[in-house]
Coordinates of C-alpha atoms in Angstrom, one line a residue:
Chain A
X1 CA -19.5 23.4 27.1
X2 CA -20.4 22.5 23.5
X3 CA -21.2 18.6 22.9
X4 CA -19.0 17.4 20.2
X5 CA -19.8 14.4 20.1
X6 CA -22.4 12.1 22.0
X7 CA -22.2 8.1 22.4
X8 CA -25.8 6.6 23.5
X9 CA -26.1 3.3 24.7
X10 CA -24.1 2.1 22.1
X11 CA -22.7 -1.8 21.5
X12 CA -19.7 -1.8 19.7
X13 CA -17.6 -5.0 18.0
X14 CA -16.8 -6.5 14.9
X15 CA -19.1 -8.7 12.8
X16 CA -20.7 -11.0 16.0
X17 CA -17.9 -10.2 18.0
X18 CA -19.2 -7.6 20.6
X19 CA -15.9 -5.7 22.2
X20 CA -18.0 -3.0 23.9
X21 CA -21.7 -3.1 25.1
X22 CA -24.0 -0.2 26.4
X23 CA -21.7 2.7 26.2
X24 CA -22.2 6.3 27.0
X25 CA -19.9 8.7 26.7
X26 CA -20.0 12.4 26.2
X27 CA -16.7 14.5 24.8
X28 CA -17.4 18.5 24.8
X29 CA -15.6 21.2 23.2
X30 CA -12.2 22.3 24.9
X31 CA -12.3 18.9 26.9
X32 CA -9.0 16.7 27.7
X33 CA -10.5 13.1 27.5
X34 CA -7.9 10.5 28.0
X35 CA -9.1 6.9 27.2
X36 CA -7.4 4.3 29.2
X37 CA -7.8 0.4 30.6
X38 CA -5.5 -2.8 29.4
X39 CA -4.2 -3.8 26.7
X40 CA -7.0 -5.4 24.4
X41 CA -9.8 -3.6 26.4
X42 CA -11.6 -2.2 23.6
X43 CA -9.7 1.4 24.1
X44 CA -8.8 1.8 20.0
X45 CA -11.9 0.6 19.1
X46 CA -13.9 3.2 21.3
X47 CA -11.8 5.5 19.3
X48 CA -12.8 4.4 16.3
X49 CA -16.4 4.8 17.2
X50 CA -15.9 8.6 18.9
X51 CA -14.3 9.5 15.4
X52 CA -16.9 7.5 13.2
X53 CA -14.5 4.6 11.3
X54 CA -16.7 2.4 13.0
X55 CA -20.8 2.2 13.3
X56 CA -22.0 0.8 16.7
X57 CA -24.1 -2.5 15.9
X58 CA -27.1 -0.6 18.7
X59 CA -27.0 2.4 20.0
X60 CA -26.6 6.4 18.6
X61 CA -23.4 8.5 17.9
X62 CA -24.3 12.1 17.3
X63 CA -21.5 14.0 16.5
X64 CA -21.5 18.3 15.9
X65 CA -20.1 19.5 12.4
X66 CA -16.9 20.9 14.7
X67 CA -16.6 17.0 15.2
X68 CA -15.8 16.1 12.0
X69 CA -13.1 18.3 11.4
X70 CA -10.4 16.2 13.1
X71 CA -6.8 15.5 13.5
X72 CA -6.0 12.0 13.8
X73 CA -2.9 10.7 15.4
X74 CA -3.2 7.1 14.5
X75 CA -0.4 4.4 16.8
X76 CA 3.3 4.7 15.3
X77 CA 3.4 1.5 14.2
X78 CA 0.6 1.3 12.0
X79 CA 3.0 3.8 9.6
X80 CA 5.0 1.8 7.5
X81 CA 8.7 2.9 7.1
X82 CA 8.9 1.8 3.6
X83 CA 7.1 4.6 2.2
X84 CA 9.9 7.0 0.8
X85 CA 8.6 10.4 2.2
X86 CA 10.3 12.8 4.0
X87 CA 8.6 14.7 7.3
X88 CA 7.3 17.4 4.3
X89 CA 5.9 14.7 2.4
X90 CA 4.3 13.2 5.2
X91 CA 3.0 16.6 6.5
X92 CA 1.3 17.3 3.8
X93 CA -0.7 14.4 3.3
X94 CA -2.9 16.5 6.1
X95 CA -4.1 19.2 3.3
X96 CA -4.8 16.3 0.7
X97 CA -8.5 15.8 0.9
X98 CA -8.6 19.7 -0.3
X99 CA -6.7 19.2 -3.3
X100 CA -8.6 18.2 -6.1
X101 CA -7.2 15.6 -9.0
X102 CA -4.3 17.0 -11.3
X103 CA -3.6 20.1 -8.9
X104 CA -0.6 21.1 -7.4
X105 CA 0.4 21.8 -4.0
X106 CA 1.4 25.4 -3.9
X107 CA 3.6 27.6 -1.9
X108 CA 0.9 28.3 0.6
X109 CA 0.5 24.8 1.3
X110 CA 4.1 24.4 2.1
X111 CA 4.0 27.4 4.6
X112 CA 1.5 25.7 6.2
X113 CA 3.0 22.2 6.3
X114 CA 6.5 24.1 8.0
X115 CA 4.2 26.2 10.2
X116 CA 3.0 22.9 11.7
X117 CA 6.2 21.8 11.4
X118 CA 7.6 24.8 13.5
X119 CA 4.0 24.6 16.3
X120 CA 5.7 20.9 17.0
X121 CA 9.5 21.9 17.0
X122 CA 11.0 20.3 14.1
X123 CA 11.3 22.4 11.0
X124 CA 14.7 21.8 10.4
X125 CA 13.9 18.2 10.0
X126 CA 11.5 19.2 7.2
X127 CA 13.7 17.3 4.5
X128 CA 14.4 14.4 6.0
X129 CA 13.7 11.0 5.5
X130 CA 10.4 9.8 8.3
X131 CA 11.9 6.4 8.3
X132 CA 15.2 7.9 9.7
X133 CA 13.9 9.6 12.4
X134 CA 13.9 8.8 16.2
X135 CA 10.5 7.3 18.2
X136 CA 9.8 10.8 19.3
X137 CA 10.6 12.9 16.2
X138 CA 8.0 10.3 13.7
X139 CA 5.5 11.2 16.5
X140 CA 6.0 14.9 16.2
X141 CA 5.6 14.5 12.6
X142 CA 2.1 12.6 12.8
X143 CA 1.3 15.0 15.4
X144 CA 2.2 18.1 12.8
X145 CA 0.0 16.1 9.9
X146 CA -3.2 15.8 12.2
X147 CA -2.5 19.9 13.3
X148 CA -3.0 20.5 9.5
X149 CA -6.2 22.5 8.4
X150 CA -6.6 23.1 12.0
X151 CA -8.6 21.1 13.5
X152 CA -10.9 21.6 16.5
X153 CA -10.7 17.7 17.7
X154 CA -7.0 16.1 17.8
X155 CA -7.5 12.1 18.7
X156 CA -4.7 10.3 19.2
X157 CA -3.7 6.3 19.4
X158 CA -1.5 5.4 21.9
X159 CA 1.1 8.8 20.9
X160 CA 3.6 7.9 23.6
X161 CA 4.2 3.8 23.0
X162 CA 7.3 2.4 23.3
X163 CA 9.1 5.9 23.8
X164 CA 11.7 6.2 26.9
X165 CA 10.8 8.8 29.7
X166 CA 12.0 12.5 28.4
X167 CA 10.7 11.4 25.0
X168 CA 7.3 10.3 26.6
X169 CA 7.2 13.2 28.7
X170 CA 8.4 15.9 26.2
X171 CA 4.9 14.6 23.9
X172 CA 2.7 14.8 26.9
X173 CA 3.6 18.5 27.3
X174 CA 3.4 19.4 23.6
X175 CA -0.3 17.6 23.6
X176 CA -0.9 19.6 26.7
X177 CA 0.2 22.9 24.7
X178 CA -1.7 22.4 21.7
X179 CA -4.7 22.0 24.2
X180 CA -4.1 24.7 26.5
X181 CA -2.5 27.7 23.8
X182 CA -4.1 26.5 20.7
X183 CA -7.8 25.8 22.4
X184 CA -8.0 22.0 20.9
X185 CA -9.8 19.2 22.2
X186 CA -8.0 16.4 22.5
X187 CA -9.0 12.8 22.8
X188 CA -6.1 10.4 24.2
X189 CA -6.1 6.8 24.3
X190 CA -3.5 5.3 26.4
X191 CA -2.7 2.1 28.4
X192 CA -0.5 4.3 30.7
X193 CA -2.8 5.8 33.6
X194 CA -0.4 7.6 35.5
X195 CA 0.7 9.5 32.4
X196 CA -2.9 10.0 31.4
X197 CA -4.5 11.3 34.8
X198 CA -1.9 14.0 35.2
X199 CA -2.9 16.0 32.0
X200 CA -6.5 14.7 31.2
X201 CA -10.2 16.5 32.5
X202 CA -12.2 13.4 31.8
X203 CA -11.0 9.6 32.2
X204 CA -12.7 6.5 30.6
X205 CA -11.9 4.1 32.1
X206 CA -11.9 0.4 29.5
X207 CA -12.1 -2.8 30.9
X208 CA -14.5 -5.9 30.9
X209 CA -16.5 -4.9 28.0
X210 CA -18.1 -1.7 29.4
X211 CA -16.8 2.0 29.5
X212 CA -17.1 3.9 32.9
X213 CA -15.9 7.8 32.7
X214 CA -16.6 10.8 34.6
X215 CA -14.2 13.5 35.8
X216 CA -10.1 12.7 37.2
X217 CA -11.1 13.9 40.4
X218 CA -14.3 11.1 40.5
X219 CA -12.5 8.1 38.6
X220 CA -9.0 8.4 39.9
X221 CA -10.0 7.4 44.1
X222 CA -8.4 4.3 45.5
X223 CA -11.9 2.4 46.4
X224 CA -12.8 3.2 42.4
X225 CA -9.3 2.1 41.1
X226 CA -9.4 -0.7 43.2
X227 CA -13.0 -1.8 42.0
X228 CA -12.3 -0.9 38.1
X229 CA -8.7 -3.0 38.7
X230 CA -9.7 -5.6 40.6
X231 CA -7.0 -5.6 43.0
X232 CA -5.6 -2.9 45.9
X233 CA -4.7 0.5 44.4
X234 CA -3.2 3.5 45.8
X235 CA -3.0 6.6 44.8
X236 CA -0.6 9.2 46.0
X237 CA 0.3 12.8 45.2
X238 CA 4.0 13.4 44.6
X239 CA 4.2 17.4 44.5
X240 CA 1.1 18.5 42.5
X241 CA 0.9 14.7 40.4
X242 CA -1.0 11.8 40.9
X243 CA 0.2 8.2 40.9
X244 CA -1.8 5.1 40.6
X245 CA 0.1 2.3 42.3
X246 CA -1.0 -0.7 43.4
X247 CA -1.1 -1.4 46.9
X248 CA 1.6 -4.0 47.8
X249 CA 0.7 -4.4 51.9
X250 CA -2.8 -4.9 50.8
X251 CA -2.1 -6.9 47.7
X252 CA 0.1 -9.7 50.1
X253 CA -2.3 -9.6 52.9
X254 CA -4.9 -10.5 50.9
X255 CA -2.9 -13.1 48.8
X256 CA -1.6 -14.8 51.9
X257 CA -5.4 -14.9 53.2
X258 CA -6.2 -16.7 49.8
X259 CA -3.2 -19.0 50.7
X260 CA -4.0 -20.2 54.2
X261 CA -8.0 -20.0 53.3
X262 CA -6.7 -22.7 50.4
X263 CA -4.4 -24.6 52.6
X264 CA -7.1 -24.9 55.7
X265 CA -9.7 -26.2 52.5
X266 CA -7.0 -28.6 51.3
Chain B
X1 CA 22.8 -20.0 -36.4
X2 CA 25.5 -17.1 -36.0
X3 CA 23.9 -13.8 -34.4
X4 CA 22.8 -11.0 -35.8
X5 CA 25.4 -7.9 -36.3
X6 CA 24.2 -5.3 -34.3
X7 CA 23.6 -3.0 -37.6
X8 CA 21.0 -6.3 -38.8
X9 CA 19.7 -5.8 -35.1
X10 CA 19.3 -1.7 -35.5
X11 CA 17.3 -2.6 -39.3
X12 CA 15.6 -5.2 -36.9
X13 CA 14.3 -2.6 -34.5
X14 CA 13.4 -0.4 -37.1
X15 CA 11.1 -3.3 -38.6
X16 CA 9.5 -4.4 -35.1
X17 CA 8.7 -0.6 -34.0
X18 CA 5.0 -1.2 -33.4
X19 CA 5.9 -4.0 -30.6
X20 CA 9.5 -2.0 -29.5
X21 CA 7.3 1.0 -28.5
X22 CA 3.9 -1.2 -27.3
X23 CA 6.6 -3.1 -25.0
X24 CA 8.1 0.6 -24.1
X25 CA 4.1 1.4 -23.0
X26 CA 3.6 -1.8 -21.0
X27 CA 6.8 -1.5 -19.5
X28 CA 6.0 2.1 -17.9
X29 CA 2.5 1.8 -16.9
X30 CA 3.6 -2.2 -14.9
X31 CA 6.4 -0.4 -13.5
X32 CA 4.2 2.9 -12.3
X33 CA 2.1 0.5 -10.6
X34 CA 4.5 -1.8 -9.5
X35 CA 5.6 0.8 -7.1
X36 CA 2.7 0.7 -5.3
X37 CA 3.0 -3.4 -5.4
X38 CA 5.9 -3.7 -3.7
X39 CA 5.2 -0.9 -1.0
X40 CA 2.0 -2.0 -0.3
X41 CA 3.7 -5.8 0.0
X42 CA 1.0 -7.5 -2.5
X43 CA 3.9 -8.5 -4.7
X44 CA 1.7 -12.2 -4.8
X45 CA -1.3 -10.6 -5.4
X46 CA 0.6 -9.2 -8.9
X47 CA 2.1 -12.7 -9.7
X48 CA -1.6 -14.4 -8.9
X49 CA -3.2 -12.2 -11.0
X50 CA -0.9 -12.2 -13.8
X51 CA -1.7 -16.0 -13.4
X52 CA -5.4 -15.7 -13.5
X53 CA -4.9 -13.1 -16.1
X54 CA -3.0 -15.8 -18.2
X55 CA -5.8 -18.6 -17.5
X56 CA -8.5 -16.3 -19.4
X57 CA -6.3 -15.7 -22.5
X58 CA -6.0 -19.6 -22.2
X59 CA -9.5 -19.7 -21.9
X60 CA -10.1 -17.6 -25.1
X61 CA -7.8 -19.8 -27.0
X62 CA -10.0 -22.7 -26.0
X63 CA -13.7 -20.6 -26.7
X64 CA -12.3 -19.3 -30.3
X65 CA -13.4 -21.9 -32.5
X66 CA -16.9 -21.4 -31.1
X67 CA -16.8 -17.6 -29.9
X68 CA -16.1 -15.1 -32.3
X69 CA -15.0 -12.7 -29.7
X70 CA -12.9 -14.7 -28.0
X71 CA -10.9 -15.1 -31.6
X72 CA -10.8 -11.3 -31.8
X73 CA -10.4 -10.0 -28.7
X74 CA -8.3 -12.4 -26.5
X75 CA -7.9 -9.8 -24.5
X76 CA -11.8 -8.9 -23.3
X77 CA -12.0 -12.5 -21.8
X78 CA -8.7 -12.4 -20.1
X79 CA -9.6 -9.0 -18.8
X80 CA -12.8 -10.7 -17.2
X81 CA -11.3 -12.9 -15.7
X82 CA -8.7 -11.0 -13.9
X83 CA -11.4 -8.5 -12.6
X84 CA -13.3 -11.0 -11.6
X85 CA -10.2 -12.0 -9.0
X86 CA -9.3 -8.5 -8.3
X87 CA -12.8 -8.8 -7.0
X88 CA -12.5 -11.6 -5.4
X89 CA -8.9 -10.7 -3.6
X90 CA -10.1 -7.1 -2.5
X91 CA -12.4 -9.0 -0.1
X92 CA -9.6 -9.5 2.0
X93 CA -10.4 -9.6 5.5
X94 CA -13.9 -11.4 5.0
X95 CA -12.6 -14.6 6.8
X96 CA -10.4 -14.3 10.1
X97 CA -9.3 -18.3 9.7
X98 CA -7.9 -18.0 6.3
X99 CA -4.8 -15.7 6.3
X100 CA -5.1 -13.8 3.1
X101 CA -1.6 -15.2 1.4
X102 CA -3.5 -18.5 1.5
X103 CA -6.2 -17.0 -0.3
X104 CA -3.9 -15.6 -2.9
X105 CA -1.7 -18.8 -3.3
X106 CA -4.9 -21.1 -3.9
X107 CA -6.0 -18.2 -6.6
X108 CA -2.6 -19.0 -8.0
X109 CA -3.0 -22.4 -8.6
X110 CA -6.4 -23.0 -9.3
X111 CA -5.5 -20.7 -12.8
X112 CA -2.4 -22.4 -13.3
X113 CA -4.1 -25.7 -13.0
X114 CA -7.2 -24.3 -15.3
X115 CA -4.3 -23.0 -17.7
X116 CA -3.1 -26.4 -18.2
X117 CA -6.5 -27.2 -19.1
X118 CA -7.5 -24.6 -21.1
X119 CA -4.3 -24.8 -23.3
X120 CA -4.7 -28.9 -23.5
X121 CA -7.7 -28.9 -24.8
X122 CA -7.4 -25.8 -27.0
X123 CA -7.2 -26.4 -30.7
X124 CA -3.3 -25.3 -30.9
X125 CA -2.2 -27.0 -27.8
X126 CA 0.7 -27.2 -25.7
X127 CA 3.3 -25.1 -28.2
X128 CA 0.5 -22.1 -26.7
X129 CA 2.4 -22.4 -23.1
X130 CA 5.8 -21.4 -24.6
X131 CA 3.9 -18.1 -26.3
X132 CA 1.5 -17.5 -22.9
X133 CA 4.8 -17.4 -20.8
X134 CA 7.4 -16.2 -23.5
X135 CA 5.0 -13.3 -25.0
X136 CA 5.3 -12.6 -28.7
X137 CA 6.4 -8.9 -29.0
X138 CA 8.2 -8.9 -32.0
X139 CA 4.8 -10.3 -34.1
X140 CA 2.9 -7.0 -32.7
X141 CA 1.0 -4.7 -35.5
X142 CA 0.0 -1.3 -35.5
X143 CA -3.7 -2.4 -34.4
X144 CA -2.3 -4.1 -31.3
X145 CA -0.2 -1.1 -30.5
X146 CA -3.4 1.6 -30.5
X147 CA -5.1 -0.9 -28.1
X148 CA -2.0 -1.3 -25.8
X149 CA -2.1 2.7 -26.1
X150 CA -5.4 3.2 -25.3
X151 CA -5.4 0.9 -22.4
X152 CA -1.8 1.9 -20.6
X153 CA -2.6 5.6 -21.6
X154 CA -6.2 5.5 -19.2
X155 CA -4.3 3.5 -16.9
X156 CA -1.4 5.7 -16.4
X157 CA -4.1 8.7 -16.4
X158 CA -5.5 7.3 -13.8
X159 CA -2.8 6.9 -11.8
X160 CA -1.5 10.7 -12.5
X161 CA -5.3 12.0 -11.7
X162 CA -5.4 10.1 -8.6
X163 CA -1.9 9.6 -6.9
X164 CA -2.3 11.4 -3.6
X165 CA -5.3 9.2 -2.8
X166 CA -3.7 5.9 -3.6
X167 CA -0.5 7.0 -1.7
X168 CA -2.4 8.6 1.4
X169 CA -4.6 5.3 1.5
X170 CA -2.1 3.1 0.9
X171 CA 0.2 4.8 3.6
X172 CA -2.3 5.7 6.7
X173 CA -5.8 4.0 5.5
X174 CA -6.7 4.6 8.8
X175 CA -5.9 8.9 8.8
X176 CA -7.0 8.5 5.9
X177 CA -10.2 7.1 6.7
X178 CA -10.8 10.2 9.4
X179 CA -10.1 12.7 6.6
X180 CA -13.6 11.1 4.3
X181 CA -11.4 9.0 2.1
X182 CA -13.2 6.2 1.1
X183 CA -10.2 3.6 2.1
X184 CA -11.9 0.4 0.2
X185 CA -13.2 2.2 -2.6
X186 CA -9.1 3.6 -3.5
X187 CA -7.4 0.4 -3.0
X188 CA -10.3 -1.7 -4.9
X189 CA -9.5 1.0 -7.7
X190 CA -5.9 0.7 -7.4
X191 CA -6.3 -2.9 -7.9
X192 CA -8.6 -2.9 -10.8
X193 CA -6.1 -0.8 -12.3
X194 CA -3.5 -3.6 -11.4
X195 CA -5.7 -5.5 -13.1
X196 CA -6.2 -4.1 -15.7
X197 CA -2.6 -3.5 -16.7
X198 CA -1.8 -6.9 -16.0
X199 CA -4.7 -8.2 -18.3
X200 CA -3.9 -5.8 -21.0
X201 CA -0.3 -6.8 -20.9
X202 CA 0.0 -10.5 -20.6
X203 CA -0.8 -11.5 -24.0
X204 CA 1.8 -9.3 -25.5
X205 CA 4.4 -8.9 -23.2
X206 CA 4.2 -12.8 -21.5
X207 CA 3.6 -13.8 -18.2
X208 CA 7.5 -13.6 -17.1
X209 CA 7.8 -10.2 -18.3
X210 CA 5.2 -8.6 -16.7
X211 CA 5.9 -10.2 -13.5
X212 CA 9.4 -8.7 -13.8
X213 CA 8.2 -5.3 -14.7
X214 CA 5.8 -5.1 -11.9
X215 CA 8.7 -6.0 -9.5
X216 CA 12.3 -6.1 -10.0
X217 CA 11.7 -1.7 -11.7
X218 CA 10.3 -0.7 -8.5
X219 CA 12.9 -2.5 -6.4
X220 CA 15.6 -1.0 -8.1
X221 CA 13.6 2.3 -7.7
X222 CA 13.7 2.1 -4.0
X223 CA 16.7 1.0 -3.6
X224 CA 18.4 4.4 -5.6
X225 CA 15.5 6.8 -4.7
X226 CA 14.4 8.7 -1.0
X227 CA 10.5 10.0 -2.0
X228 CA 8.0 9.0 -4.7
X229 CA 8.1 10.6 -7.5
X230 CA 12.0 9.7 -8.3
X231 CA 11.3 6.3 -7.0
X232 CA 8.4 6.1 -9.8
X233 CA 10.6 7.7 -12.6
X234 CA 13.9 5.2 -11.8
X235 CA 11.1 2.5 -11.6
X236 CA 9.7 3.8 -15.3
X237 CA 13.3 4.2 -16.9
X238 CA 15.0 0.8 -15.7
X239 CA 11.7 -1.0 -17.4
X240 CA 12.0 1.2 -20.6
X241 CA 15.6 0.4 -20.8
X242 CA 15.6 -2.5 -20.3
X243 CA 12.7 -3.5 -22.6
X244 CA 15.1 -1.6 -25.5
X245 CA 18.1 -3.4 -24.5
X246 CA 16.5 -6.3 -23.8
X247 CA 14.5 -6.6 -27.4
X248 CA 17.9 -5.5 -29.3
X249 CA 19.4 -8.6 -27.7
X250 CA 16.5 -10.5 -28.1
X251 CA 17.1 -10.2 -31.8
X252 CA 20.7 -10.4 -31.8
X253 CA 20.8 -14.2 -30.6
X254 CA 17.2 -15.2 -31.6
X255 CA 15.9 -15.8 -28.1
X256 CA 12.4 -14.9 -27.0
X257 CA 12.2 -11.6 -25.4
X258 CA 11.5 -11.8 -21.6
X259 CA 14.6 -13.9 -20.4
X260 CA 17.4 -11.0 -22.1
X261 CA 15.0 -8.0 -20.6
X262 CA 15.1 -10.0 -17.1
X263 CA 18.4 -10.0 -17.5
X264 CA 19.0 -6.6 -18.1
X265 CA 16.6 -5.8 -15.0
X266 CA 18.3 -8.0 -13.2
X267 CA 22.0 -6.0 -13.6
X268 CA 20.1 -2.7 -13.0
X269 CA 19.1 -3.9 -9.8
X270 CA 22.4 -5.5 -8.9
X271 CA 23.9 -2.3 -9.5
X272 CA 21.2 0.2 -7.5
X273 CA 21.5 -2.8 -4.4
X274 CA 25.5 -2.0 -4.9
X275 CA 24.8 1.8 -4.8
X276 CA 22.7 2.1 -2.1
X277 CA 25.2 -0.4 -0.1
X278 CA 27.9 2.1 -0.7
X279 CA 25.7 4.8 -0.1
X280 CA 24.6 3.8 3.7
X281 CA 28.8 2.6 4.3
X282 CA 29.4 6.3 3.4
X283 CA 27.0 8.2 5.9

């Protein structure tokens, strides 16, 4: 498998701030990489470094030339509703860093804006307003942007936040489609595991600073949950999906341990 | 004093053409960009610098006795001065304990304040503050209306050249971003141009008035218009027509020229808040 792009050893943060430190992380061509770990780990920010917005303070990124030509999928609600765009408008934007000043976006660049339109299942809401739209339909439409000039790396922020469970489920499977029929690697940062670990090849796994990643079948074991969690974990099979759960029995037993070994201090 | 008959204020128009069509100019290119002020929610940054903008044509009013091109050109020093904040306010994000609004609202009255100065100790005085905030339209020439020309016509170019890359950046810096855009180079452009406009506009059209145009056009805009382009051209005609209406009554009752042109903005924005009211009750 192709690299596409390489993290070394790097430290990543703002100014003195240091988010992330010594972090190694390898995403190859055709991969499903789903990023995951709390909220305020550090998960958006590995992003940014994996797709180059931000330069790691020690430490190399190398990235192939198939690397740069990426679709992002940035978190819904960093798109401001004010804008009056429709879904076309919005589509579009994907094709503008060919267009040079004064020119004018031509018929073929419509066709490929519905195309897009059609790959994610809403070109009859091709007119509308974006701000009218449901949760799942503005993601389809930031999804239909990023699939514009077709690129080989689609990353995407946090695509199914705040959506109810056939929304959230119905994305999952269009990601999963674009990955599987269209041959797209896709990078996918979540803070929901048990959505992540069903469709992903390779977890990294966020938390405390560091990055740990390796394949579902090595990062998603109860004694490696438990360690990255820092409390019991589970995890079942419920037909052919995995769920990470925490482990309730193990989870008292070990709180009411903490209790009487406090009370028999006091 | 009786007002004017509205055939005296027709021959009046005729007679004050150069400053009817350099306020027409002024009026477009503020409300093109004010667009892009509202959405991007820096109305304050427009009103600070229009501020700041005023302090340097207050400075050159206090330099002209000894500066020959402060005399001249009003305009280059107030123009300096105005870059010199867009400069200072596109380094936004350089401090995490100063929120950035506090940062634009000390801008604001550190150049009111050195206004106040300026104007005090100028050789005219105070009777300046009326003309800084009122504008003096009506008194332009033809020489005043090439420069307004020149300037609004780059501006405007500018902003037809280059539209896609303030809109994508403005929208998604962060897509944007991915795609090789370079996000701080656009919007410290896009502000120059704001500052620009704002600079070249001030000592004709007031402080009031260009305030207005940058804000109340693009409102109204919004408020009637779903995508961009008709949102820019409802933005560009309220400010022309108003700035016609608003000069003809302007002459009708002898009153300065910004408060009847806020007025007529004012009822264009009454009425596009009405319509789009009606408009949502209906669907």
């Amino acid at each position: 498998m192709e690299t596409l792009i390489d993290l070394r050893s790097v430290t990543l943060g703002y100014g003195r701030n240091r988010v992330l430190r010594d972090v190694s992380l390898t995403v190859g061509d055709g991969d499903f990489v789903g990023v995951v770990g709390p909220n305020g780990s550090g998960k958006s920010t590995l992003l940014k470094a994996l797709l180059g917005l931000l330069r790691p303070s020690s430490g190399e990124v190398v990235r192939s030339d198939r690397a740069r030509e990426v679709g992002y999928v940035p978190q819904r609600d960093s798109i401001d509703p004010l804008y009056p765009l429709t879904v076309l408008d919005i589509v579009l934007m994907g094709l503008f860093r060919r267009l040079r000043p004064w020119s004018r976006i031509g018929r073929g660049e419509r066709d490929e804006a519905m195309r897009c339109l059609s790959h994610v299942g809403i070109a009859d809401l091709a007119n509308r307003e974006y701000a009218s739209l449901s949760g799942g339909q503005q993601q389809r439409v930031i999804i239909a942007r990023a699939l514009m000039g077709r690129p080989s790396l689609l990353a995407l922020d946090e695509p199914t936040n705040g959506m109810d469970l056939p929304a959230e489920r119905s994305i999952m499977d269009l990601i999963e489609r674009l990955h599987v029929e269209g041959g797209i690697t896709v990078l996918m940062v979540s803070h929901l595991l048990n959505t992540v670990v069903n469709y992903a090849h390779h977890i990294a796994f966020v938390g405390d600073g560091r990055v740990q990643a390796g394949t579902v079948a090595e990062m998603v074991t109860p004694a490696r949950m438990s360690e990255l969690y820092s409390s019991p974990v589970q995890v079942a099979m419920f037909g052919d999906r995995r769920i990470v759960l925490p482990d309730r029995a193990s989870h008292c037993e070990h709180e009411v341990r903490g209790r009487v070994e406090a009370g028999v201090n006091a | 004093m009786s007002p004017l008959s509205w055939s005296e204020v027709l021959e009046g128009l005729r007679l004050n053409q150069a400053g009817l069509l350099a306020g027409c100019l002024i009026a477009a290119v503020c409300s093109t960009i004010g667009v892009y002020v509202v959405l991007k929610r820096i109305v304050f940054v427009g009103v600070s610098l229009a501020q700041i903008s005023g302090a340097g044509v207050a400075l050159a009013f206090l330099l002209a006795p000894a500066l020959p091109i402060a005399r001249d050109h009003p305009i280059a020093i107030s123009l300096a001065v105005t870059l010199a904040g867009v400069l200072v306010y596109a380094q936004h994000g350089a401090s995490a304990r100063v929120p950035r609004e506090s940062g634009i609202g000390i801008g604001y009255l550190v150049a009111s304040a050195l206004t106040l100065i300026f104007i005090v100790r100028s050789p005219k005085g105070l009777d300046e503050i009326k003309e800084l905030l009122d504008g003096n339209i009506v008194a332009l020439h033809g020489q005043d209306l090439i420069s307004v020309a020149w300037l609004t016509g780059a501006v405007l170019a500018v902003h037809a050249a280059f539209h896609r890359q303030f809109l994508f950046t403005s929208f998604d810096p962060e897509m944007a971003a991915t795609h090789g855009f370079r996000v701080r180079g656009w919007e410290l452009l896009l502000h120059l141009t704001l500052g620009v406009t704002i600079a070249a506009s001030i000592q004709y059209a007031g402080l009031l008035a260009v305030f207005a145009y940058l804000v109340m056009p693009a409102v109204t805009g919004l408020c009637v218009a779903r995508r961009m382009k008709p949102v820019m051209l409802v933005s560009m005609a309220t400010a022309v027509l108003s700035t016609v209406v608003g000069f003809a009554l302007a002459l009708k009752w002898d009153l300065p020229t910004s408060p009847p042109m806020i007025a007529v903005m004012t009822l264009a924005l009454s009425a596009a808040w009405l319509l789009s009211r009606l408009r949502r009750s209906a669907n």
